[in-house]
Structure formats: structure tokens, C-alpha cells
mmCIF file of C-alpha atoms in Angstrom:
data_model
loop_
_atom_site.group_PDB
_atom_site.id
_atom_site.type_symbol
_atom_site.label_atom_id
_atom_site.label_comp_id
_atom_site.label_asym_id
_atom_site.label_seq_id
_atom_site.Cartn_x
_atom_site.Cartn_y
_atom_site.Cartn_z
ATOM 1 C CA MET A 1 0.000 0.000 0.000
ATOM 2 C CA ALA A 2 2.859 2.335 0.834
ATOM 3 C CA LYS A 3 4.241 1.739 -2.665
ATOM 4 C CA LYS A 4 0.958 2.588 -4.329
ATOM 5 C CA GLN A 5 0.849 5.926 -2.505
ATOM 6 C CA GLN A 6 4.410 6.546 -3.576
ATOM 7 C CA SER A 7 3.554 6.114 -7.262
ATOM 8 C CA GLU A 8 0.753 8.675 -7.021
ATOM 9 C CA LEU A 9 3.174 11.438 -6.012
ATOM 10 C CA THR A 10 4.350 14.008 -8.565
ATOM 11 C CA THR A 11 8.040 14.179 -9.413
ATOM 12 C CA ALA A 12 8.460 17.348 -7.334
ATOM 13 C CA GLU A 13 6.791 15.722 -4.332
ATOM 14 C CA LYS A 14 8.944 12.633 -4.708
ATOM 15 C CA LYS A 15 12.098 14.745 -4.773
ATOM 16 C CA LYS A 16 10.995 16.586 -1.678
ATOM 17 C CA GLN A 17 10.356 13.333 0.153
ATOM 18 C CA GLN A 18 13.720 11.919 -0.919
ATOM 19 C CA LYS A 19 15.447 15.002 0.443
ATOM 20 C CA ARG A 20 13.537 14.732 3.728
ATOM 21 C CA ASP A 21 14.504 11.047 3.990
ATOM 22 C CA LEU A 22 18.139 11.936 3.336
ATOM 23 C CA ILE A 23 18.078 14.483 6.176
ATOM 24 C CA LEU A 24 16.539 11.916 8.533
ATOM 25 C CA GLU A 25 19.015 9.192 7.571
ATOM 26 C CA SER A 26 21.931 11.570 8.110
ATOM 27 C CA ALA A 27 20.513 12.758 11.426
ATOM 28 C CA LYS A 28 20.225 9.150 12.600
ATOM 29 C CA VAL A 29 23.939 8.683 11.962
ATOM 30 C CA VAL A 30 24.698 11.833 13.959
ATOM 31 C CA PHE A 31 22.394 10.937 16.876
ATOM 32 C CA SER A 32 23.784 7.400 17.094
ATOM 33 C CA LYS A 33 27.301 8.760 17.213
ATOM 34 C CA LYS A 34 26.898 11.816 19.453
ATOM 35 C CA GLY A 35 23.619 11.255 21.298
ATOM 36 C CA LEU A 36 20.975 13.947 21.278
ATOM 37 C CA ILE A 37 22.339 16.655 23.559
ATOM 38 C CA ASP A 38 25.619 17.098 21.740
ATOM 39 C CA ALA A 39 24.159 16.943 18.234
ATOM 40 C CA THR A 40 23.896 20.257 16.347
ATOM 41 C CA MET A 41 22.262 21.406 13.120
ATOM 42 C CA LYS A 42 25.786 21.904 11.799
ATOM 43 C CA ASP A 43 26.586 18.204 12.366
ATOM 44 C CA ILE A 44 23.488 17.154 10.457
ATOM 45 C CA ILE A 45 24.176 19.598 7.619
ATOM 46 C CA GLU A 46 27.724 18.272 7.283
ATOM 47 C CA GLU A 47 26.519 14.669 7.304
ATOM 48 C CA CYS A 48 23.914 15.105 4.562
ATOM 49 C CA GLY A 49 25.580 17.764 2.410
ATOM 50 C CA ILE A 50 22.433 19.894 2.079
ATOM 51 C CA SER A 51 22.863 23.655 2.522
ATOM 52 C CA ARG A 52 21.883 25.364 5.772
ATOM 53 C CA GLY A 53 19.093 27.222 3.978
ATOM 54 C CA GLY A 54 17.932 23.984 2.370
ATOM 55 C CA ILE A 55 17.606 22.095 5.618
ATOM 56 C CA TYR A 56 15.571 24.825 7.290
ATOM 57 C CA LEU A 57 12.919 24.423 4.566
ATOM 58 C CA TYR A 58 12.222 21.030 6.131
ATOM 59 C CA PHE A 59 13.018 21.363 9.826
ATOM 60 C CA ARG A 60 13.483 24.245 12.229
ATOM 61 C CA SER A 61 15.514 22.540 14.952
ATOM 62 C CA VAL A 62 17.489 19.470 16.005
ATOM 63 C CA ASP A 63 14.568 18.493 18.232
ATOM 64 C CA GLU A 64 12.150 18.614 15.333
ATOM 65 C CA ILE A 65 14.446 16.368 13.290
ATOM 66 C CA PHE A 66 14.826 14.032 16.239
ATOM 67 C CA LEU A 67 11.063 13.610 16.615
ATOM 68 C CA ALA A 68 10.721 12.938 12.871
ATOM 69 C CA VAL A 69 13.434 10.256 13.060
ATOM 70 C CA LEU A 70 11.577 8.621 15.948
ATOM 71 C CA GLU A 71 8.298 8.685 14.087
ATOM 72 C CA GLN A 72 9.842 7.022 11.043
ATOM 73 C CA ARG A 73 11.631 4.512 13.247
ATOM 74 C CA SER A 74 8.477 3.487 15.073
ATOM 75 C CA LYS A 75 6.582 3.134 11.797
ATOM 76 C CA ARG A 76 9.256 0.844 10.383
ATOM 77 C CA LYS A 77 9.894 -1.097 13.581
ATOM 78 C CA PHE A 78 7.201 -3.705 13.065
ATOM 79 C CA ASP A 79 6.774 -3.447 9.305
ATOM 80 C CA ASP A 80 6.986 -7.217 8.816
ATOM 81 C CA VAL A 81 4.379 -7.795 11.514
ATOM 82 C CA ARG A 82 2.064 -5.208 9.971
ATOM 83 C CA GLU A 83 2.394 -6.853 6.560
ATOM 84 C CA MET A 84 1.589 -10.255 8.102
ATOM 85 C CA ILE A 85 -1.513 -8.746 9.713
ATOM 86 C CA MET A 86 -2.694 -7.398 6.360
ATOM 87 C CA GLU A 87 -2.046 -10.728 4.659
ATOM 88 C CA GLN A 88 -3.894 -12.612 7.416
ATOM 89 C CA VAL A 89 -0.990 -14.974 8.074
ATOM 90 C CA PRO A 90 -1.899 -17.540 10.808
ATOM 91 C CA PHE A 91 -2.230 -15.872 14.218
ATOM 92 C CA GLU A 92 0.493 -17.953 15.939
ATOM 93 C CA THR A 93 2.980 -17.086 13.197
ATOM 94 C CA ILE A 94 2.358 -13.363 13.595
ATOM 95 C CA LEU A 95 2.511 -13.524 17.386
ATOM 96 C CA ASN A 96 5.781 -15.488 17.255
ATOM 97 C CA LYS A 97 7.266 -12.981 14.821
ATOM 98 C CA TYR A 98 6.165 -10.079 17.042
ATOM 99 C CA PHE A 99 7.728 -11.600 20.143
ATOM 100 C CA SER A 100 10.931 -12.527 18.336
ATOM 101 C CA ASP A 101 11.256 -8.981 16.939
ATOM 102 C CA HIS A 102 10.976 -7.599 20.479
ATOM 103 C CA ARG A 103 13.401 -10.190 21.771
ATOM 104 C CA LYS A 104 15.993 -9.084 19.224
ATOM 105 C CA ARG A 105 15.343 -5.414 19.916
ATOM 106 C CA LEU A 106 15.659 -5.859 23.694
ATOM 107 C CA LEU A 107 18.878 -7.852 23.479
ATOM 108 C CA HIS A 108 20.497 -5.284 21.217
ATOM 109 C CA SER A 109 19.191 -2.102 22.757
ATOM 110 C CA ILE A 110 22.313 -1.590 24.840
ATOM 111 C CA SER A 111 24.348 -1.101 21.687
ATOM 112 C CA ASP A 112 21.623 0.882 19.928
ATOM 113 C CA GLY A 113 22.743 4.491 19.792
ATOM 114 C CA MET A 114 19.361 5.817 18.754
ATOM 115 C CA LEU A 115 17.648 4.181 21.709
ATOM 116 C CA ARG A 116 20.132 5.843 24.015
ATOM 117 C CA ALA A 117 19.301 9.152 22.375
ATOM 118 C CA VAL A 118 15.599 8.524 23.004
ATOM 119 C CA TYR A 119 16.227 8.179 26.704
ATOM 120 C CA GLU A 120 18.435 11.239 26.660
ATOM 121 C CA TYR A 121 15.408 13.021 25.250
ATOM 122 C CA TYR A 122 13.109 11.692 27.982
ATOM 123 C CA TYR A 123 15.498 12.738 30.684
ATOM 124 C CA THR A 124 16.493 16.158 29.497
ATOM 125 C CA HIS A 125 13.356 17.644 28.046
ATOM 126 C CA LYS A 126 10.468 19.365 29.726
ATOM 127 C CA THR A 127 8.053 16.887 31.210
ATOM 128 C CA GLU A 128 5.176 17.675 28.891
ATOM 129 C CA ALA A 129 6.862 17.140 25.537
ATOM 130 C CA SER A 130 8.676 13.993 26.587
ATOM 131 C CA SER A 131 5.738 12.471 28.404
ATOM 132 C CA SER A 132 3.519 12.926 25.382
ATOM 133 C CA LEU A 133 6.191 11.228 23.289
ATOM 134 C CA GLN A 134 6.292 8.367 25.797
ATOM 135 C CA GLN A 135 2.492 8.309 25.703
ATOM 136 C CA ALA A 136 2.491 8.066 21.911
ATOM 137 C CA GLN A 137 4.976 5.196 21.931
ATOM 138 C CA LEU A 138 2.885 3.341 24.523
ATOM 139 C CA SER A 139 -0.318 3.708 22.483
ATOM 140 C CA GLU A 140 1.476 2.546 19.350
ATOM 141 C CA THR A 141 2.649 -0.646 21.084
ATOM 142 C CA LYS A 142 -0.843 -1.355 22.373
ATOM 143 C CA ARG A 143 -2.414 -0.746 18.979
ATOM 144 C CA THR A 144 -0.104 -3.205 17.211
ATOM 145 C CA ILE A 145 -0.752 -5.903 19.820
ATOM 146 C CA HIS A 146 -4.484 -5.390 19.611
ATOM 147 C CA GLU A 147 -4.376 -5.722 15.806
ATOM 148 C CA ILE A 148 -2.543 -9.035 16.142
ATOM 149 C CA PHE A 149 -5.200 -10.240 18.601
ATOM 150 C CA GLN A 150 -7.929 -9.268 16.135
ATOM 151 C CA VAL A 151 -6.363 -11.582 13.562
ATOM 152 C CA GLY A 152 -6.610 -14.353 16.170
ATOM 153 C CA VAL A 153 -10.304 -13.606 16.686
ATOM 154 C CA GLN A 154 -11.022 -13.507 12.940
ATOM 155 C CA GLN A 155 -9.273 -16.837 12.449
ATOM 156 C CA GLY A 156 -11.304 -18.387 15.284
ATOM 157 C CA VAL A 157 -8.220 -19.031 17.437
ATOM 158 C CA LEU A 158 -8.972 -16.498 20.196
ATOM 159 C CA LYS A 159 -12.153 -15.636 22.028
ATOM 160 C CA ASP A 160 -12.996 -11.921 21.816
ATOM 161 C CA GLU A 161 -12.750 -11.550 25.582
ATOM 162 C CA ASN A 162 -10.845 -8.894 27.469
ATOM 163 C CA LEU A 163 -8.409 -8.427 24.595
ATOM 164 C CA ALA A 164 -7.947 -4.655 25.005
ATOM 165 C CA VAL A 165 -7.032 -5.165 28.660
ATOM 166 C CA ILE A 166 -4.597 -7.964 27.831
ATOM 167 C CA ALA A 167 -3.043 -5.791 25.098
ATOM 168 C CA GLU A 168 -2.481 -3.151 27.776
ATOM 169 C CA ASN A 169 -0.772 -5.682 30.034
ATOM 170 C CA TYR A 170 1.530 -6.624 27.125
ATOM 171 C CA MET A 171 2.248 -2.943 26.492
ATOM 172 C CA PHE A 172 3.308 -2.376 30.099
ATOM 173 C CA VAL A 173 5.524 -5.467 30.173
ATOM 174 C CA ILE A 174 7.178 -4.648 26.841
ATOM 175 C CA GLU A 175 7.858 -1.034 27.846
ATOM 176 C CA GLY A 176 9.144 -2.159 31.253
ATOM 177 C CA LEU A 177 11.483 -4.690 29.661
ATOM 178 C CA GLY A 178 12.766 -1.843 27.499
ATOM 179 C CA ILE A 179 13.749 0.136 30.595
ATOM 180 C CA LEU A 180 15.535 -2.887 32.071
ATOM 181 C CA ALA A 181 17.299 -3.514 28.755
ATOM 182 C CA LEU A 182 18.535 0.033 28.508
ATOM 183 C CA THR A 183 19.999 0.030 32.004
ATOM 184 C CA GLY A 184 21.639 -3.324 31.309
ATOM 185 C CA HIS A 185 19.468 -5.260 33.766
ATOM 186 C CA ILE A 186 18.123 -7.848 31.375
ATOM 187 C CA THR A 187 18.853 -11.425 30.356
ATOM 188 C CA GLU A 188 17.418 -13.673 27.636
ATOM 189 C CA GLN A 189 15.810 -15.698 30.425
ATOM 190 C CA THR A 190 13.956 -12.631 31.751
ATOM 191 C CA ILE A 191 12.579 -11.865 28.294
ATOM 192 C CA ASP A 192 11.535 -15.460 27.624
ATOM 193 C CA ASP A 193 9.895 -15.805 31.045
ATOM 194 C CA GLN A 194 7.857 -12.657 30.523
ATOM 195 C CA ILE A 195 6.806 -13.750 27.028
ATOM 196 C CA ALA A 196 5.618 -17.065 28.519
ATOM 197 C CA VAL A 197 3.529 -15.202 31.125
ATOM 198 C CA MET A 198 2.044 -12.947 28.436
ATOM 199 C CA ARG A 199 1.048 -15.967 26.336
ATOM 200 C CA GLN A 200 -0.647 -17.485 29.355
ATOM 201 C CA LEU A 201 -3.117 -14.570 29.430
ATOM 202 C CA LEU A 202 -4.547 -15.305 25.964
ATOM 203 C CA PRO A 203 -8.148 -16.599 25.841
ATOM 204 C CA TYR A 204 -7.666 -19.465 23.372
ATOM 205 C CA ARG A 205 -10.758 -21.266 22.076
ATOM 206 C CA ASN A 206 -10.557 -24.744 23.696
ATOM 207 C CA MET B 1 10.691 -3.588 64.815
ATOM 208 C CA ALA B 2 11.446 -0.008 63.797
ATOM 209 C CA LYS B 3 10.323 1.104 67.267
ATOM 210 C CA LYS B 4 12.596 -1.366 69.029
ATOM 211 C CA GLN B 5 15.587 -0.050 67.083
ATOM 212 C CA GLN B 6 14.551 3.462 68.040
ATOM 213 C CA SER B 7 14.630 2.677 71.804
ATOM 214 C CA GLU B 8 18.169 1.335 71.531
ATOM 215 C CA LEU B 9 19.510 4.675 70.319
ATOM 216 C CA THR B 10 21.320 7.034 72.694
ATOM 217 C CA THR B 11 19.781 10.442 73.388
ATOM 218 C CA ALA B 12 22.336 12.130 71.119
ATOM 219 C CA GLU B 13 21.569 9.723 68.288
ATOM 220 C CA LYS B 14 17.848 10.258 68.774
ATOM 221 C CA LYS B 15 18.237 14.019 68.573
ATOM 222 C CA LYS B 16 20.276 13.693 65.429
ATOM 223 C CA GLN B 17 17.637 11.506 63.822
ATOM 224 C CA GLN B 18 14.864 13.908 64.825
ATOM 225 C CA LYS B 19 16.731 16.765 63.229
ATOM 226 C CA ARG B 20 17.255 14.755 60.046
ATOM 227 C CA ASP B 21 13.540 13.901 59.968
ATOM 228 C CA LEU B 22 12.671 17.582 60.432
ATOM 229 C CA ILE B 23 14.833 18.507 57.453
ATOM 230 C CA LEU B 24 13.205 15.842 55.307
ATOM 231 C CA GLU B 25 9.669 16.845 56.349
ATOM 232 C CA SER B 26 10.418 20.492 55.557
ATOM 233 C CA ALA B 27 12.016 19.594 52.249
ATOM 234 C CA LYS B 28 8.919 17.604 51.306
ATOM 235 C CA VAL B 29 6.792 20.729 51.835
ATOM 236 C CA VAL B 30 9.169 22.735 49.626
ATOM 237 C CA PHE B 31 9.325 20.097 46.845
ATOM 238 C CA SER B 32 5.538 19.700 46.799
ATOM 239 C CA LYS B 33 5.110 23.445 46.477
ATOM 240 C CA LYS B 34 7.932 24.330 44.071
ATOM 241 C CA GLY B 35 8.851 21.078 42.369
ATOM 242 C CA LEU B 36 12.468 19.973 42.329
ATOM 243 C CA ILE B 37 14.161 22.292 39.839
ATOM 244 C CA ASP B 38 13.112 25.519 41.525
ATOM 245 C CA ALA B 39 13.778 24.364 45.098
ATOM 246 C CA THR B 40 16.900 25.760 46.773
ATOM 247 C CA MET B 41 18.797 25.017 49.996
ATOM 248 C CA LYS B 42 17.656 28.463 51.157
ATOM 249 C CA ASP B 43 13.987 27.419 50.789
ATOM 250 C CA ILE B 44 14.547 24.283 52.854
ATOM 251 C CA ILE B 45 16.510 26.183 55.512
ATOM 252 C CA GLU B 46 13.720 28.737 55.820
ATOM 253 C CA GLU B 47 11.078 26.023 56.046
ATOM 254 C CA CYS B 48 12.769 24.052 58.838
ATOM 255 C CA GLY B 49 14.422 26.878 60.770
ATOM 256 C CA ILE B 50 17.772 25.097 61.077
ATOM 257 C CA SER B 51 20.878 27.178 60.366
ATOM 258 C CA ARG B 52 22.716 26.905 57.074
ATOM 259 C CA GLY B 53 25.738 25.401 58.856
ATOM 260 C CA GLY B 54 23.465 22.975 60.693
ATOM 261 C CA ILE B 55 21.826 21.609 57.581
ATOM 262 C CA TYR B 56 25.133 20.950 55.822
ATOM 263 C CA LEU B 57 26.091 18.581 58.638
ATOM 264 C CA TYR B 58 23.362 16.306 57.289
ATOM 265 C CA PHE B 59 23.148 16.974 53.562
ATOM 266 C CA ARG B 60 25.398 18.591 50.995
ATOM 267 C CA SER B 61 22.848 19.442 48.308
ATOM 268 C CA VAL B 62 19.187 19.728 47.381
ATOM 269 C CA ASP B 63 19.585 16.568 45.308
ATOM 270 C CA GLU B 64 20.914 14.642 48.281
ATOM 271 C CA ILE B 65 17.924 15.749 50.373
ATOM 272 C CA PHE B 66 15.581 14.854 47.540
ATOM 273 C CA LEU B 67 16.935 11.307 47.320
ATOM 274 C CA ALA B 68 16.631 10.902 51.118
ATOM 275 C CA VAL B 69 12.997 12.067 50.985
ATOM 276 C CA LEU B 70 12.309 9.514 48.265
ATOM 277 C CA GLU B 71 13.941 6.730 50.242
ATOM 278 C CA GLN B 72 11.842 7.514 53.304
ATOM 279 C CA ARG B 73 8.724 7.817 51.192
ATOM 280 C CA SER B 74 9.214 4.443 49.528
ATOM 281 C CA LYS B 75 9.885 2.802 52.912
ATOM 282 C CA ARG B 76 6.636 4.199 54.350
ATOM 283 C CA LYS B 77 4.515 3.694 51.245
ATOM 284 C CA PHE B 78 3.483 0.129 51.983
ATOM 285 C CA ASP B 79 4.013 0.071 55.734
ATOM 286 C CA ASP B 80 0.578 -1.445 56.421
ATOM 287 C CA VAL B 81 1.196 -4.168 53.865
ATOM 288 C CA ARG B 82 4.615 -4.948 55.338
ATOM 289 C CA GLU B 83 3.123 -5.220 58.817
ATOM 290 C CA MET B 84 0.434 -7.588 57.508
ATOM 291 C CA ILE B 85 3.157 -9.725 55.909
ATOM 292 C CA MET B 86 5.023 -9.959 59.228
ATOM 293 C CA GLU B 87 1.846 -10.838 61.104
ATOM 294 C CA GLN B 88 0.939 -13.494 58.513
ATOM 295 C CA VAL B 89 -2.527 -12.043 57.909
ATOM 296 C CA PRO B 90 -4.488 -14.171 55.354
ATOM 297 C CA PHE B 91 -2.978 -13.886 51.867
ATOM 298 C CA GLU B 92 -6.135 -12.548 50.177
ATOM 299 C CA THR B 93 -6.431 -9.774 52.773
ATOM 300 C CA ILE B 94 -2.855 -8.639 52.174
ATOM 301 C CA LEU B 95 -3.208 -8.807 48.400
ATOM 302 C CA ASN B 96 -6.456 -6.807 48.525
ATOM 303 C CA LYS B 97 -4.839 -4.194 50.747
ATOM 304 C CA TYR B 98 -1.849 -3.965 48.422
ATOM 305 C CA PHE B 99 -4.030 -3.466 45.362
ATOM 306 C CA SER B 100 -6.274 -0.937 47.106
ATOM 307 C CA ASP B 101 -3.228 1.065 48.272
ATOM 308 C CA HIS B 102 -1.998 1.235 44.683
ATOM 309 C CA ARG B 103 -5.477 2.128 43.452
ATOM 310 C CA LYS B 104 -5.608 5.081 45.841
ATOM 311 C CA ARG B 105 -2.068 6.140 44.960
ATOM 312 C CA LEU B 106 -2.737 6.011 41.212
ATOM 313 C CA LEU B 107 -5.982 7.957 41.427
ATOM 314 C CA HIS B 108 -4.391 10.708 43.487
ATOM 315 C CA SER B 109 -1.011 10.930 41.849
ATOM 316 C CA ILE B 110 -2.075 13.798 39.600
ATOM 317 C CA SER B 111 -2.479 16.015 42.668
ATOM 318 C CA ASP B 112 0.616 14.612 44.407
ATOM 319 C CA GLY B 113 3.287 17.293 44.287
ATOM 320 C CA MET B 114 6.071 14.954 45.358
ATOM 321 C CA LEU B 115 5.327 12.526 42.561
ATOM 322 C CA ARG B 116 5.564 15.347 40.079
ATOM 323 C CA ALA B 117 8.935 16.229 41.562
ATOM 324 C CA VAL B 118 10.062 12.611 41.107
ATOM 325 C CA TYR B 119 9.339 12.797 37.399
ATOM 326 C CA GLU B 120 11.027 16.171 37.196
ATOM 327 C CA TYR B 121 14.043 14.383 38.611
ATOM 328 C CA TYR B 122 13.833 11.576 36.049
ATOM 329 C CA TYR B 123 13.563 14.031 33.194
ATOM 330 C CA THR B 124 16.159 16.559 34.163
ATOM 331 C CA HIS B 125 18.997 14.548 35.641
ATOM 332 C CA LYS B 126 21.772 12.708 33.941
ATOM 333 C CA THR B 127 20.659 9.341 32.687
ATOM 334 C CA GLU B 128 22.779 7.280 35.035
ATOM 335 C CA ALA B 129 21.646 8.717 38.365
ATOM 336 C CA SER B 130 17.983 8.819 37.461
ATOM 337 C CA SER B 131 17.920 5.421 35.808
ATOM 338 C CA SER B 132 19.452 3.804 38.869
ATOM 339 C CA LEU B 133 16.777 5.506 40.990
ATOM 340 C CA GLN B 134 14.122 4.164 38.646
ATOM 341 C CA GLN B 135 15.824 0.774 38.840
ATOM 342 C CA ALA B 136 15.751 0.855 42.646
ATOM 343 C CA GLN B 137 12.058 1.737 42.711
ATOM 344 C CA LEU B 138 11.288 -1.090 40.290
ATOM 345 C CA SER B 139 13.151 -3.662 42.406
ATOM 346 C CA GLU B 140 11.417 -2.442 45.542
ATOM 347 C CA THR B 141 7.987 -2.959 43.963
ATOM 348 C CA LYS B 142 8.951 -6.453 42.841
ATOM 349 C CA ARG B 143 10.331 -7.380 46.262
ATOM 350 C CA THR B 144 7.135 -6.373 48.068
ATOM 351 C CA ILE B 145 4.955 -8.322 45.635
ATOM 352 C CA HIS B 146 7.158 -11.379 45.944
ATOM 353 C CA GLU B 147 6.950 -11.227 49.745
ATOM 354 C CA ILE B 148 3.150 -11.139 49.551
ATOM 355 C CA PHE B 149 3.219 -14.198 47.258
ATOM 356 C CA GLN B 150 5.444 -16.019 49.756
ATOM 357 C CA VAL B 151 2.755 -15.553 52.421
ATOM 358 C CA GLY B 152 0.318 -17.189 50.001
ATOM 359 C CA VAL B 153 2.676 -20.140 49.559
ATOM 360 C CA GLN B 154 3.244 -20.532 53.304
ATOM 361 C CA GLN B 155 -0.495 -20.476 53.941
ATOM 362 C CA GLY B 156 -1.049 -23.139 51.285
ATOM 363 C CA VAL B 157 -3.110 -20.832 49.059
ATOM 364 C CA LEU B 158 -0.634 -20.513 46.191
ATOM 365 C CA LYS B 159 1.555 -23.033 44.404
ATOM 366 C CA ASP B 160 5.224 -22.077 44.432
ATOM 367 C CA GLU B 161 5.311 -21.889 40.637
ATOM 368 C CA ASN B 162 6.718 -19.102 38.512
ATOM 369 C CA LEU B 163 6.110 -16.548 41.281
ATOM 370 C CA ALA B 164 9.222 -14.434 40.640
ATOM 371 C CA VAL B 165 8.220 -14.064 36.992
ATOM 372 C CA ILE B 166 4.632 -13.161 37.903
ATOM 373 C CA ALA B 167 5.935 -10.620 40.442
ATOM 374 C CA GLU B 168 7.914 -9.055 37.607
ATOM 375 C CA ASN B 169 4.804 -8.848 35.432
ATOM 376 C CA TYR B 170 3.005 -7.074 38.311
ATOM 377 C CA MET B 171 5.951 -4.703 38.712
ATOM 378 C CA PHE B 172 5.839 -3.720 35.024
ATOM 379 C CA VAL B 173 2.077 -3.188 35.064
ATOM 380 C CA ILE B 174 2.145 -1.145 38.277
ATOM 381 C CA GLU B 175 4.973 1.075 37.044
ATOM 382 C CA GLY B 176 3.281 1.481 33.675
ATOM 383 C CA LEU B 177 0.005 2.485 35.329
ATOM 384 C CA GLY B 178 1.999 5.067 37.278
ATOM 385 C CA ILE B 179 3.208 6.665 34.045
ATOM 386 C CA LEU B 180 -0.345 6.767 32.679
ATOM 387 C CA ALA B 181 -1.602 8.237 35.958
ATOM 388 C CA LEU B 182 0.971 10.979 35.964
ATOM 389 C CA THR B 183 0.181 12.064 32.438
ATOM 390 C CA GLY B 184 -3.521 12.022 33.244
ATOM 391 C CA HIS B 185 -4.321 9.079 30.987
ATOM 392 C CA ILE B 186 -5.914 6.818 33.565
ATOM 393 C CA THR B 187 -9.399 5.855 34.770
ATOM 394 C CA GLU B 188 -10.635 3.714 37.661
ATOM 395 C CA GLN B 189 -11.773 1.205 35.048
ATOM 396 C CA THR B 190 -8.250 0.896 33.615
ATOM 397 C CA ILE B 191 -6.814 0.228 37.060
ATOM 398 C CA ASP B 192 -9.484 -2.315 37.972
ATOM 399 C CA ASP B 193 -9.156 -4.114 34.639
ATOM 400 C CA GLN B 194 -5.402 -4.447 35.051
ATOM 401 C CA ILE B 195 -5.755 -5.683 38.634
ATOM 402 C CA ALA B 196 -8.197 -8.345 37.389
ATOM 403 C CA VAL B 197 -5.660 -9.495 34.758
ATOM 404 C CA MET B 198 -2.891 -9.614 37.352
ATOM 405 C CA ARG B 199 -5.024 -11.771 39.662
ATOM 406 C CA GLN B 200 -5.683 -14.131 36.784
ATOM 407 C CA LEU B 201 -1.973 -14.976 36.646
ATOM 408 C CA LEU B 202 -1.820 -16.390 40.189
ATOM 409 C CA PRO B 203 -1.299 -20.167 40.510
ATOM 410 C CA TYR B 204 -3.966 -20.906 43.136
ATOM 411 C CA ARG B 205 -4.083 -24.400 44.635
ATOM 412 C CA ASN B 206 -7.286 -25.944 43.200
#
């Protein structure tokens, strides 16, 4: 579907989007290297080779670029899972893929520069902006989980009972594991144990 | 037990402890009124009436006082529950009390000045200090829950199966609810629904 939209764009619009993507890609490199606090517009300009005037047509500040990178990142994060949902792949396959994507993410988050920058953002910005970002990321997690559950209901695997509440439990556990991962207090065992508990909550038909 | 320890202190030690408590009580008033960032040593000195030289015998900075207030607060938070654990009150009674304490806390956290100051701390301090504070609060929550479960095992109500993992699930959900509460995105229904899901995880004997 994303590709179809792409083909409907005019050449000028496509060029504009390519330039925006280039800025975001370059910014990601800078953030991963320097974190958020030490990153400057100058760094990003040098990385992408677009003029100072050119970049300000797209973004007014490092923070604005940072938020755009995050948005793109969170959209892409579970692309495979989203595609499986659309294609109505068997529920268990999607759920397994979702858990294994998180597993990978959690085990590698310590070495993930962008994730460190996200926490830098949480900890250094005014409560309101960062808490609404946190809020948005929470809702996004819950929404994806709930969509996976809906596939289970449609395929007759899950009863349609309490699924929004269970999705919220998953959301809390996944976000909490993320905090542990980032501070280095996580093991594969911890992740697998929590996934087992989450599975236990599902209202399977018979 | 706390009282017994108290009676073993010498008069000089008692006086010192009283003075420390006075500083912490006064600081709590200041933090609740002004938040953390705007609070100064001068504010705390004025509130408690101890001389500048006197206060520095106990604490070297506003941050140090803030962390001591938090420590005291987290010790007192579930005092009733801890006493019930020691007195081996029936498991269900303790668990109900624990959940109802959290329920109250979550519903009032929006108007709780100290809690706002805690988040100010998380968001404005260097990642390491604040993430280890967050870490400590997480572990504390898990420890209390696990102790309650142990009472259930001793009283023959719960099977000793997977309890550490379930305690961790509770910890994530409780901390996550706290974030929702603080940003105003919480209802009584949300809390009650999550408590119901948590209960569902318990391995009751028959």
C-alpha cells in the first residue's frame, strides 16, 4: 500500500520526500554517534551535504528532526508484523514474529545508539513534551498488539474476551522490559519468562 | 521492629535523627510546592528553621535531600502491607490491601506534588543517576509483591510456581500504570481491569 501511494506522487513531491529522507538518515547517523544533547544542526548539515538554507525548509531545529526520526523509526519497527496482519498470516505465526522482533530489539538495545538518544530526550526535556512522546509510543505498542489479537479472533483461534485489557498488560511489560534492557538489567531468560507469562493470558478457544 | 531499634539509640543519636527527619519533612513541603528544579537550599533552611551550617552537617545538596525524601517515602509507602506480611494475615487480605493502596495512589497521583517532583528528577537529571533511581524503585515494587506471594505459599493458598516471573509482570504493570496516571491518561476502570488481569496470573491451589 505504501508503494501505491508513492507512485501517485508528482516528481516534485517525490524529490521533496527523498530530500527529507536523506536528512533523517543523516541525522540518525549523527544521533547514534553523538547522542541527542551534543548533536547540532551543523553536524546534520555536514553529514547530509544539504545547505543550511535547504535544511531549514524542512526542519526548524534538532529536536524537530529528532522527533521525525523517531516517528519514522516506530513506523518501520514492526513493518513485517504489519504486513503479516494485512495478509492474514496464521495468528500464531504473527505472534511469534512479534515476540521474536521484540526479543531481538531488547537484546540489542544496549548497543543501539538511537535508543540511548531517546532516553536522553526523555530525561532532558520538559516533562510535557517527553511524556507525550512516551504516551504516543505506549499507544502505538498497544495498537499493534491489539491488531494481532484481532487476527486471532477472525481466524477463530482467540475468544474476543478482554483483549484490550490484555493488550495493555503486554504494552506495560514490553515497555518495562525496554527500561531494564537500557539500564543493562536484562537477560534472555527474563525476556523469555515474561513472554511465557504474556502468552498465558490469551483466551484461546478450547 | 522499627520502634525497638529506636529505643536502643542514645539520646544524642535520637536528637540527630529527629533533626534529620525535620529537614526531610520540611524539604517535602518545599518540593511539593515548588517542584524539584526551583527548590533551593535556602527554601529548605527557611522552612525548617535550622541554620545553614546545621543543615550541611546532614546533607550537601538539594539533590541529596531529595533522594533521602524519596527513600523515606518508599519505605513508608506500603508500611501497612509490610506489617500484615510480618503478622501473617491471610494472603487474600494482604493482596487486597496492596491493590487498594496502589489504586488510591494512582488515582491521586495527579495532585501529588512529590510525585511530580520525582518525574522532574527523572527528566532533568543525567541518565545514570535517574535510571538507577528508577531501577531501585522497580526492584522495591517487585520485592514487596514477591513477599506477599510467599505468604500465600506458606499459607497453602498458592503453588510455588513461577512466582518471581509473575511478580515481575506485576511490577511492570504497576509502574506502567503510574506513568499513565501521571500524564492524566488513567481511569478507575483501567486500574481495575489491570488488577483483574494480574489476579488471573496467580497459581492458586485448586
